[in-house]
Amino acid sequence: IWDTSYIRLMLMRKSHEEARSDCVIQRGNLVTIKDISDSGDDKEKKAKYLNNKLLYDLMVKHNIWKAYIGLSDDKKEGEWKWPDGGAVEWQNWDWNGVWNRTDYNCAVITNGFENAPWKHINCNHRTYYFCQIPMF
């Protein structure tokens, strides 16, 4: 549970836009990894790490290597934003030295390592995805 919403791992492969549309139909959007704690820098970092870890655990349980999260830079190259337009406050990128792929404008979370690093991919790639859906 994400504060006032819940997370759903969708076990269908879709492009980023198809995935986003499917989440919107369910009254939500692609997942945003933000703070759920009270206040304080250490608490925020820990909460965001735990949110990321929750997604990782769901992927491992279903034997899924990667899934879309709501992060993209499709509006302005290099300016990554969440679906609500919010900036990325906490990052978990695994760039592997590849920064120059202007055709990679969407983000996935991966289960290659326990810290569940994020990678950027082409938005037309069909993969699983996480929806974040309000409870009320």
PDB file of C-alpha atoms in Angstrom:
ATOM      1  CA  ILE A   1       0.000   0.000   0.000  1.00  0.00           C
ATOM      2  CA  TRP A   2       1.267   3.414  -1.008  1.00  0.00           C
ATOM      3  CA  ASP A   3      -0.165   5.864   1.530  1.00  0.00           C
ATOM      4  CA  THR A   4      -3.687   6.347   0.053  1.00  0.00           C
ATOM      5  CA  SER A   5      -3.319   4.110  -2.993  1.00  0.00           C
ATOM      6  CA  TYR A   6      -2.441   0.529  -3.786  1.00  0.00           C
ATOM      7  CA  ILE A   7      -0.007  -0.930  -6.292  1.00  0.00           C
ATOM      8  CA  ARG A   8      -0.942  -3.531  -8.849  1.00  0.00           C
ATOM      9  CA  LEU A   9       1.547  -5.462 -10.962  1.00  0.00           C
ATOM     10  CA  MET A  10      -0.079  -5.955 -14.339  1.00  0.00           C
ATOM     11  CA  LEU A  11       0.847  -9.302 -15.865  1.00  0.00           C
ATOM     12  CA  MET A  12       0.375  -8.206 -19.475  1.00  0.00           C
ATOM     13  CA  ARG A  13       3.019  -6.773 -21.779  1.00  0.00           C
ATOM     14  CA  LYS A  14       2.195  -3.365 -23.200  1.00  0.00           C
ATOM     15  CA  SER A  15       3.968  -0.299 -24.544  1.00  0.00           C
ATOM     16  CA  HIS A  16       4.409   2.587 -22.110  1.00  0.00           C
ATOM     17  CA  GLU A  17       1.444   4.506 -23.540  1.00  0.00           C
ATOM     18  CA  GLU A  18      -0.793   1.412 -23.575  1.00  0.00           C
ATOM     19  CA  ALA A  19       0.222   0.662 -19.978  1.00  0.00           C
ATOM     20  CA  ARG A  20      -0.452   4.248 -18.886  1.00  0.00           C
ATOM     21  CA  SER A  21      -3.868   4.179 -20.597  1.00  0.00           C
ATOM     22  CA  ASP A  22      -4.754   0.897 -18.891  1.00  0.00           C
ATOM     23  CA  CYS A  23      -3.854   2.359 -15.483  1.00  0.00           C
ATOM     24  CA  VAL A  24      -5.917   5.496 -16.210  1.00  0.00           C
ATOM     25  CA  ILE A  25      -8.942   3.319 -17.103  1.00  0.00           C
ATOM     26  CA  GLN A  26      -8.601   1.849 -13.591  1.00  0.00           C
ATOM     27  CA  ARG A  27      -8.671   5.411 -12.132  1.00  0.00           C
ATOM     28  CA  GLY A  28      -4.910   5.421 -11.544  1.00  0.00           C
ATOM     29  CA  ASN A  29      -1.631   5.892 -13.351  1.00  0.00           C
ATOM     30  CA  LEU A  30       1.733   4.231 -13.696  1.00  0.00           C
ATOM     31  CA  VAL A  31       3.411   4.000 -10.297  1.00  0.00           C
ATOM     32  CA  THR A  32       5.281   6.922  -8.736  1.00  0.00           C
ATOM     33  CA  ILE A  33       8.041   6.161  -6.239  1.00  0.00           C
ATOM     34  CA  LYS A  34       7.790   8.984  -3.721  1.00  0.00           C
ATOM     35  CA  ASP A  35       7.998   9.476   0.016  1.00  0.00           C
ATOM     36  CA  ILE A  36       5.399   7.894   2.292  1.00  0.00           C
ATOM     37  CA  SER A  37       7.142   8.672   5.588  1.00  0.00           C
ATOM     38  CA  ASP A  38       6.740  11.519   8.032  1.00  0.00           C
ATOM     39  CA  SER A  39       9.591  13.946   7.553  1.00  0.00           C
ATOM     40  CA  GLY A  40      13.352  13.932   7.726  1.00  0.00           C
ATOM     41  CA  ASP A  41      15.940  13.137   5.109  1.00  0.00           C
ATOM     42  CA  ASP A  42      16.888   9.675   6.414  1.00  0.00           C
ATOM     43  CA  LYS A  43      13.254   8.639   6.813  1.00  0.00           C
ATOM     44  CA  GLU A  44      12.467   9.802   3.278  1.00  0.00           C
ATOM     45  CA  LYS A  45      15.361   7.878   1.751  1.00  0.00           C
ATOM     46  CA  LYS A  46      14.422   4.754   3.690  1.00  0.00           C
ATOM     47  CA  ALA A  47      10.735   5.011   2.704  1.00  0.00           C
ATOM     48  CA  LYS A  48      11.591   5.445  -0.970  1.00  0.00           C
ATOM     49  CA  TYR A  49      14.002   2.518  -0.818  1.00  0.00           C
ATOM     50  CA  LEU A  50      11.293   0.367   0.784  1.00  0.00           C
ATOM     51  CA  ASN A  51       8.779   1.386  -1.904  1.00  0.00           C
ATOM     52  CA  ASN A  52      11.312   0.386  -4.548  1.00  0.00           C
ATOM     53  CA  LYS A  53      11.955  -2.891  -2.673  1.00  0.00           C
ATOM     54  CA  LEU A  54       8.220  -3.661  -2.562  1.00  0.00           C
ATOM     55  CA  LEU A  55       8.062  -3.455  -6.364  1.00  0.00           C
ATOM     56  CA  TYR A  56      11.186  -5.623  -6.594  1.00  0.00           C
ATOM     57  CA  ASP A  57       9.638  -8.283  -4.334  1.00  0.00           C
ATOM     58  CA  LEU A  58       6.478  -8.408  -6.474  1.00  0.00           C
ATOM     59  CA  MET A  59       8.564  -8.846  -9.622  1.00  0.00           C
ATOM     60  CA  VAL A  60      10.640 -11.651  -8.095  1.00  0.00           C
ATOM     61  CA  LYS A  61       7.474 -13.404  -6.902  1.00  0.00           C
ATOM     62  CA  HIS A  62       6.111 -13.422 -10.467  1.00  0.00           C
ATOM     63  CA  ASN A  63       9.486 -14.080 -12.138  1.00  0.00           C
ATOM     64  CA  ILE A  64       9.399 -10.760 -14.024  1.00  0.00           C
ATOM     65  CA  TRP A  65      12.666  -9.062 -14.966  1.00  0.00           C
ATOM     66  CA  LYS A  66      11.393  -5.550 -15.696  1.00  0.00           C
ATOM     67  CA  ALA A  67       8.231  -3.459 -15.464  1.00  0.00           C
ATOM     68  CA  TYR A  68       7.298   0.100 -16.362  1.00  0.00           C
ATOM     69  CA  ILE A  69       7.140   2.736 -13.668  1.00  0.00           C
ATOM     70  CA  GLY A  70       5.631   6.168 -14.292  1.00  0.00           C
ATOM     71  CA  LEU A  71       8.897   7.949 -14.991  1.00  0.00           C
ATOM     72  CA  SER A  72       9.589   9.426 -18.443  1.00  0.00           C
ATOM     73  CA  ASP A  73      11.467  12.226 -20.171  1.00  0.00           C
ATOM     74  CA  ASP A  74       9.285  12.261 -23.278  1.00  0.00           C
ATOM     75  CA  LYS A  75       8.387  15.958 -22.872  1.00  0.00           C
ATOM     76  CA  LYS A  76      11.986  17.223 -22.581  1.00  0.00           C
ATOM     77  CA  GLU A  77      15.070  15.064 -23.085  1.00  0.00           C
ATOM     78  CA  GLY A  78      16.929  14.476 -19.829  1.00  0.00           C
ATOM     79  CA  GLU A  79      14.178  15.969 -17.647  1.00  0.00           C
ATOM     80  CA  TRP A  80      12.618  12.934 -15.994  1.00  0.00           C
ATOM     81  CA  LYS A  81       9.126  13.454 -14.545  1.00  0.00           C
ATOM     82  CA  TRP A  82       6.494  11.378 -12.778  1.00  0.00           C
ATOM     83  CA  PRO A  83       2.936  11.168 -14.206  1.00  0.00           C
ATOM     84  CA  ASP A  84       1.793  14.043 -11.975  1.00  0.00           C
ATOM     85  CA  GLY A  85       4.549  16.251 -13.433  1.00  0.00           C
ATOM     86  CA  GLY A  86       6.642  15.981 -10.277  1.00  0.00           C
ATOM     87  CA  ALA A  87      10.415  15.954 -10.490  1.00  0.00           C
ATOM     88  CA  VAL A  88      12.498  12.960  -9.455  1.00  0.00           C
ATOM     89  CA  GLU A  89      13.619  13.534  -5.868  1.00  0.00           C
ATOM     90  CA  TRP A  90      15.090  10.097  -5.198  1.00  0.00           C
ATOM     91  CA  GLN A  91      16.836   8.186  -7.995  1.00  0.00           C
ATOM     92  CA  ASN A  92      17.873   4.602  -8.446  1.00  0.00           C
ATOM     93  CA  TRP A  93      19.287   4.602 -11.995  1.00  0.00           C
ATOM     94  CA  ASP A  94      21.562   1.897 -13.347  1.00  0.00           C
ATOM     95  CA  TRP A  95      22.818   3.674 -16.448  1.00  0.00           C
ATOM     96  CA  ASN A  96      25.838   1.463 -17.135  1.00  0.00           C
ATOM     97  CA  GLY A  97      27.463   4.463 -18.768  1.00  0.00           C
ATOM     98  CA  VAL A  98      24.728   4.883 -21.402  1.00  0.00           C
ATOM     99  CA  TRP A  99      23.386   8.447 -21.289  1.00  0.00           C
ATOM    100  CA  ASN A 100      23.164   9.261 -24.980  1.00  0.00           C
ATOM    101  CA  ARG A 101      20.088   7.262 -26.019  1.00  0.00           C
ATOM    102  CA  THR A 102      17.601   9.989 -26.899  1.00  0.00           C
ATOM    103  CA  ASP A 103      15.150   7.306 -28.087  1.00  0.00           C
ATOM    104  CA  TYR A 104      14.980   5.810 -24.563  1.00  0.00           C
ATOM    105  CA  ASN A 105      12.375   8.026 -22.874  1.00  0.00           C
ATOM    106  CA  CYS A 106      10.626   5.653 -20.468  1.00  0.00           C
ATOM    107  CA  ALA A 107      11.766   3.919 -17.292  1.00  0.00           C
ATOM    108  CA  VAL A 108      11.483   0.392 -15.979  1.00  0.00           C
ATOM    109  CA  ILE A 109      12.358  -1.050 -12.622  1.00  0.00           C
ATOM    110  CA  THR A 110      14.420  -4.254 -12.848  1.00  0.00           C
ATOM    111  CA  ASN A 111      14.963  -7.204 -10.550  1.00  0.00           C
ATOM    112  CA  GLY A 112      18.558  -7.896 -11.567  1.00  0.00           C
ATOM    113  CA  PHE A 113      19.811  -6.808  -8.152  1.00  0.00           C
ATOM    114  CA  GLU A 114      18.074  -6.485  -4.784  1.00  0.00           C
ATOM    115  CA  ASN A 115      18.241  -2.681  -4.957  1.00  0.00           C
ATOM    116  CA  ALA A 116      15.968  -2.889  -8.042  1.00  0.00           C
ATOM    117  CA  PRO A 117      17.750  -0.384 -10.286  1.00  0.00           C
ATOM    118  CA  TRP A 118      15.885   1.643 -12.885  1.00  0.00           C
ATOM    119  CA  LYS A 119      16.795   1.549 -16.564  1.00  0.00           C
ATOM    120  CA  HIS A 120      15.641   3.707 -19.432  1.00  0.00           C
ATOM    121  CA  ILE A 121      14.152   1.994 -22.487  1.00  0.00           C
ATOM    122  CA  ASN A 122      12.282   2.786 -25.677  1.00  0.00           C
ATOM    123  CA  CYS A 123       8.637   3.596 -24.849  1.00  0.00           C
ATOM    124  CA  ASN A 124       7.377   1.246 -27.589  1.00  0.00           C
ATOM    125  CA  HIS A 125       8.961  -1.750 -25.848  1.00  0.00           C
ATOM    126  CA  ARG A 126       6.257  -4.096 -24.604  1.00  0.00           C
ATOM    127  CA  THR A 127       6.700  -5.144 -20.985  1.00  0.00           C
ATOM    128  CA  TYR A 128       4.858  -5.553 -17.692  1.00  0.00           C
ATOM    129  CA  TYR A 129       3.929  -2.520 -15.612  1.00  0.00           C
ATOM    130  CA  PHE A 130       2.834  -1.249 -12.211  1.00  0.00           C
ATOM    131  CA  CYS A 131      -0.381   0.722 -11.750  1.00  0.00           C
ATOM    132  CA  GLN A 132      -0.899   2.958  -8.733  1.00  0.00           C
ATOM    133  CA  ILE A 133      -4.613   3.181  -7.973  1.00  0.00           C
ATOM    134  CA  PRO A 134      -6.241   5.433  -5.344  1.00  0.00           C
ATOM    135  CA  MET A 135      -8.156   3.594  -2.614  1.00  0.00           C
ATOM    136  CA  PHE A 136     -10.815   6.299  -2.294  1.00  0.00           C
TER     137      PHE A 136
END
